[in-house]
Tab-separated table of C-alpha atoms in Angstrom:
chain	number	residue	atom	x	y	z
W	7	GLU	CA	-27.370	13.967	1.368
W	8	PRO	CA	-28.958	10.185	0.845
W	9	GLU	CA	-29.090	7.429	3.760
W	10	VAL	CA	-28.850	3.630	3.579
W	11	THR	CA	-31.568	3.069	5.832
W	12	GLN	CA	-32.222	-0.348	8.047
W	13	THR	CA	-35.458	-1.541	9.398
W	14	PRO	CA	-36.170	-2.170	12.414
W	15	SER	CA	-33.968	-0.933	14.639
W	16	HIS	CA	-34.202	-2.908	17.361
W	17	GLN	CA	-35.192	-7.171	16.989
W	18	VAL	CA	-35.698	-9.173	19.936
W	19	THR	CA	-36.308	-12.894	18.905
W	20	GLN	CA	-36.422	-16.535	20.454
W	21	MET	CA	-33.603	-18.516	19.563
W	22	GLY	CA	-34.909	-20.873	16.606
W	23	GLN	CA	-36.628	-18.505	14.777
W	24	GLU	CA	-35.822	-16.767	11.794
W	25	VAL	CA	-35.610	-13.305	11.195
W	26	ILE	CA	-35.555	-10.799	8.200
W	27	LEU	CA	-33.015	-7.576	8.592
W	28	ARG	CA	-33.978	-5.017	6.044
W	29	CYS	CA	-32.136	-2.480	4.252
W	30	VAL	CA	-32.932	0.102	1.926
W	31	PRO	CA	-29.512	1.259	-0.042
W	32	ILE	CA	-28.579	4.406	-1.263
W	33	SER	CA	-31.008	4.582	-4.697
W	34	ASN	CA	-28.246	4.983	-7.534
W	35	HIS	CA	-25.962	2.310	-5.229
W	36	LEU	CA	-25.239	-1.477	-7.211
W	37	TYR	CA	-23.059	-2.855	-4.393
W	38	PHE	CA	-24.750	-4.079	-1.251
W	39	TYR	CA	-22.793	-5.381	1.872
W	40	TRP	CA	-23.970	-6.543	5.628
W	41	TYR	CA	-21.423	-6.426	8.816
W	42	ARG	CA	-21.826	-7.328	12.330
W	43	GLN	CA	-20.692	-5.991	15.527
W	44	ILE	CA	-21.202	-8.127	18.757
W	45	LEU	CA	-20.989	-5.977	21.509
W	46	GLY	CA	-17.681	-4.860	22.656
W	47	GLN	CA	-16.187	-6.386	19.338
W	48	LYS	CA	-15.023	-5.053	15.961
W	49	VAL	CA	-17.155	-4.897	13.233
W	50	GLU	CA	-16.906	-8.106	10.833
W	51	PHE	CA	-17.906	-8.622	7.148
W	52	LEU	CA	-20.135	-10.826	6.117
W	53	VAL	CA	-21.539	-10.906	2.624
W	54	SER	CA	-20.917	-9.002	-0.545
W	55	PHE	CA	-24.009	-8.753	-3.031
W	56	TYR	CA	-23.589	-7.104	-6.555
W	57	ASN	CA	-25.680	-7.947	-10.047
W	58	ASN	CA	-28.362	-9.840	-7.757
W	59	GLU	CA	-25.660	-12.682	-6.601
W	60	ILE	CA	-23.433	-12.690	-3.680
W	61	SER	CA	-19.675	-11.980	-4.528
W	62	GLU	CA	-17.953	-12.504	-1.216
W	63	LYS	CA	-18.991	-14.142	1.544
W	64	SER	CA	-17.055	-14.679	5.089
W	65	GLU	CA	-16.959	-17.919	7.024
W	66	ILE	CA	-19.772	-16.338	9.798
W	67	PHE	CA	-22.096	-16.382	6.829
W	68	ASP	CA	-22.849	-19.989	6.663
W	69	ASP	CA	-25.424	-22.112	5.293
W	70	GLN	CA	-28.192	-20.464	8.387
W	71	PHE	CA	-28.012	-16.849	6.683
W	72	SER	CA	-28.853	-15.425	3.265
W	73	VAL	CA	-29.504	-12.314	1.137
W	74	GLU	CA	-32.230	-11.202	-1.268
W	75	ARG	CA	-33.126	-8.092	-3.220
W	76	PRO	CA	-36.753	-9.155	-3.670
W	77	ASP	CA	-37.394	-5.677	-5.373
W	78	GLY	CA	-35.694	-2.352	-6.575
W	79	SER	CA	-35.061	-1.493	-3.284
W	80	ASN	CA	-34.676	-3.503	-0.894
W	81	PHE	CA	-31.831	-5.591	0.101
W	82	THR	CA	-32.839	-8.346	3.249
W	83	LEU	CA	-30.358	-10.516	5.388
W	84	LYS	CA	-32.156	-13.642	6.626
W	85	ILE	CA	-31.438	-15.417	9.608
W	86	ARG	CA	-33.063	-18.709	9.619
W	87	SER	CA	-32.626	-20.504	12.618
W	88	THR	CA	-31.431	-18.060	15.045
W	89	LYS	CA	-28.460	-18.592	18.041
W	90	LEU	CA	-27.552	-16.400	20.851
W	91	GLU	CA	-24.500	-15.845	19.397
W	92	ASP	CA	-26.640	-14.161	16.069
W	93	SER	CA	-27.083	-11.292	18.887
W	94	ALA	CA	-25.318	-8.238	17.239
W	95	MET	CA	-25.741	-4.678	15.891
W	96	TYR	CA	-26.293	-5.683	12.369
W	97	PHE	CA	-25.236	-3.074	9.630
W	98	CYS	CA	-25.909	-2.488	5.753
W	99	ALA	CA	-23.845	-0.061	3.500
W	100	SER	CA	-23.461	0.442	-0.324
W	101	THR	CA	-21.554	2.237	-2.836
W	102	PRO	CA	-21.923	3.338	-6.102
W	103	THR	CA	-20.775	2.186	-9.310
W	104	SER	CA	-17.153	2.907	-8.602
W	105	ARG	CA	-15.035	0.313	-6.490
W	106	ASN	CA	-12.968	3.413	-4.907
W	107	GLN	CA	-16.200	5.131	-3.522
W	108	PRO	CA	-16.237	4.637	0.372
W	109	GLN	CA	-19.058	2.468	2.021
W	110	HIS	CA	-21.638	4.258	3.238
W	111	PHE	CA	-23.284	2.768	6.635
W	112	GLY	CA	-26.936	2.225	7.836
W	113	ASP	CA	-27.857	2.913	11.621
W	114	GLY	CA	-27.934	-0.269	12.038
W	115	THR	CA	-30.450	-3.613	13.233
W	116	ARG	CA	-29.913	-4.381	16.899
W	117	LEU	CA	-30.437	-8.359	17.134
W	118	SER	CA	-31.042	-9.905	20.317
W	119	ILE	CA	-31.773	-13.590	20.668
W	120	LEU	CA	-33.225	-15.014	23.817
L	25	ARG	CA	-0.649	-11.416	12.927
L	26	LYS	CA	-3.861	-10.021	12.994
L	27	GLU	CA	-5.164	-8.623	9.559
L	28	VAL	CA	-5.359	-4.767	11.002
L	29	GLU	CA	-4.206	-4.204	14.077
L	30	GLN	CA	-4.755	-0.761	16.464
L	31	ASP	CA	-3.864	0.342	19.082
L	32	PRO	CA	-7.173	-0.381	21.697
L	33	GLY	CA	-6.500	2.899	24.022
L	34	PRO	CA	-8.226	3.902	25.547
L	35	PHE	CA	-6.625	7.536	24.991
L	36	ASN	CA	-7.760	10.420	27.474
L	37	VAL	CA	-6.925	13.894	26.543
L	38	PRO	CA	-7.324	17.532	27.428
L	39	GLU	CA	-8.958	19.523	24.676
L	40	GLY	CA	-7.121	21.321	22.454
L	41	ALA	CA	-4.745	18.355	22.484
L	42	THR	CA	-3.096	16.795	19.568
L	43	VAL	CA	-3.614	13.227	19.247
L	44	ALA	CA	-2.317	10.311	17.411
L	45	PHE	CA	-3.164	6.980	16.438
L	46	ASN	CA	-1.300	4.310	14.383
L	47	CYS	CA	-2.676	0.899	12.891
L	48	THR	CA	-1.054	-1.873	10.870
L	49	TYR	CA	-2.033	-4.086	7.855
L	50	SER	CA	-0.590	-7.500	7.582
L	51	ASN	CA	-2.324	-7.992	3.367
L	52	SER	CA	0.743	-6.091	1.253
L	53	ALA	CA	-2.005	-6.216	-1.496
L	54	SER	CA	-4.407	-4.017	0.343
L	55	GLN	CA	-5.752	-1.178	-2.043
L	56	SER	CA	-7.820	1.536	0.037
L	57	PHE	CA	-7.223	2.606	3.685
L	58	PHE	CA	-9.996	4.549	5.359
L	59	TRP	CA	-10.676	5.839	8.832
L	60	TYR	CA	-13.913	5.550	10.351
L	61	ARG	CA	-15.479	7.069	13.590
L	62	GLN	CA	-17.675	5.153	15.628
L	63	ASP	CA	-19.935	6.743	18.514
L	64	CYS	CA	-21.371	4.206	21.170
L	65	ARG	CA	-23.851	2.241	19.690
L	66	LYS	CA	-23.962	3.682	16.227
L	67	GLU	CA	-23.191	3.190	12.999
L	68	PRO	CA	-19.219	3.534	11.254
L	69	LYS	CA	-19.122	6.988	9.896
L	70	LEU	CA	-16.639	7.460	7.070
L	71	LEU	CA	-13.957	10.122	8.954
L	72	MET	CA	-11.583	10.417	5.845
L	73	SER	CA	-10.275	8.485	2.942
L	74	VAL	CA	-6.409	7.625	3.184
L	75	TYR	CA	-4.407	8.274	0.296
L	76	SER	CA	-0.489	7.490	-0.612
L	77	SER	CA	0.698	11.213	-0.630
L	78	GLY	CA	-0.828	11.956	3.220
L	79	ASN	CA	-4.045	13.853	3.027
L	80	GLU	CA	-5.252	16.825	5.457
L	81	ASP	CA	-9.133	17.776	6.161
L	82	GLY	CA	-9.439	20.167	8.891
L	83	ARG	CA	-8.146	19.475	12.269
L	84	PHE	CA	-7.254	15.935	10.443
L	85	THR	CA	-4.678	14.312	8.784
L	86	ALA	CA	-4.021	10.854	8.055
L	87	GLN	CA	-1.026	9.156	6.231
L	88	LEU	CA	0.154	6.109	4.804
L	89	ASN	CA	3.139	4.282	4.536
L	90	ARG	CA	3.193	1.763	2.398
L	91	ALA	CA	6.967	0.027	2.622
L	92	SER	CA	5.754	-0.258	6.647
L	93	GLN	CA	1.818	-1.101	5.960
L	94	TYR	CA	0.838	1.280	8.802
L	95	ILE	CA	-1.140	4.273	8.664
L	96	SER	CA	-1.778	6.852	11.446
L	97	LEU	CA	-4.714	9.948	11.937
L	98	LEU	CA	-3.276	12.944	13.495
L	99	ILE	CA	-6.042	14.795	15.342
L	100	ARG	CA	-5.392	18.586	16.066
L	101	ASP	CA	-6.794	20.942	18.282
L	102	SER	CA	-8.826	18.523	20.227
L	103	LYS	CA	-12.627	18.814	20.866
L	104	LEU	CA	-15.248	17.046	22.614
L	105	SER	CA	-16.892	15.979	19.962
L	106	ASP	CA	-13.893	14.305	19.105
L	107	SER	CA	-14.508	11.537	21.635
L	108	ALA	CA	-15.218	8.300	19.819
L	109	THR	CA	-14.012	5.256	18.846
L	110	TYR	CA	-11.539	5.173	15.532
L	111	LEU	CA	-11.927	2.876	13.294
L	112	CYS	CA	-8.942	1.635	10.944
L	113	VAL	CA	-10.227	0.063	7.686
L	114	VAL	CA	-8.819	-1.631	5.076
L	115	VAL	CA	-9.941	-3.007	1.648
L	116	SER	CA	-8.800	-6.373	1.782
L	117	SER	CA	-10.159	-7.989	-1.110
L	118	SER	CA	-9.557	-7.690	-5.041
L	119	GLY	CA	-13.373	-9.596	-5.550
L	120	SER	CA	-15.736	-7.939	-8.156
L	121	ALA	CA	-16.641	-5.752	-4.886
L	122	ARG	CA	-15.274	-4.437	-1.921
L	123	GLN	CA	-14.842	-6.023	1.161
L	124	LEU	CA	-13.880	-4.085	4.795
L	125	THR	CA	-11.554	-5.026	7.349
L	126	PHE	CA	-12.038	-3.241	9.902
L	127	GLY	CA	-9.383	-2.663	13.204
L	128	SER	CA	-10.919	-2.820	17.009
L	129	GLY	CA	-10.925	0.257	17.091
L	130	THR	CA	-9.276	3.191	19.231
L	131	GLN	CA	-11.043	4.949	22.079
L	132	LEU	CA	-10.409	8.440	22.449
L	133	THR	CA	-12.022	10.485	25.465
L	134	VAL	CA	-11.640	14.096	25.219
L	135	LEU	CA	-11.867	15.852	28.933
L	136	PRO	CA	-12.843	19.528	29.611
């Protein structure tokens, strides 16, 4: 079964540094998403992406965050100047063309900010 | 009122027991509903969609009550492997892409 893959599985970064989290969505999917989950808390929506632009974003997704689809396969989340509170699991998800399909999640990147 | 609210549990049940989880949502315009399960420090995995008429998948039964704005999940003959956190998920966006809103999850532990 096709999978969403994410790299790295764990990223440790000094506060104030930039990080890029990478995702390879399922190949025929057209809608892409980032979510985060702070340890012990619920999964929170960050941003959705379709047709090479952001469709929706949450209040969490402020100016320090950006997303990009630099080529035909990768979908990246960049955090420009990381804060301690950015430490979380970051999940990428994708869906195919139909809006009624459930989302498939990657196994996440654990981001630890020191 | 939270957008999606679940009893956090924990629910500790013996193997073979039947257990039910409820979830309420605040947005009456919500369109789609799902149950996901999440194992410790893993990604959410789709368990089942929830349809208006109710649906069953093996030992799992999901129900939707739009009038009262709640959904439920029933697990029969629970197994040790059912131990996980069960996430109620609601599609709350009417935009061009679907945004999932997650409940905080209900923790289930099935005991031998």
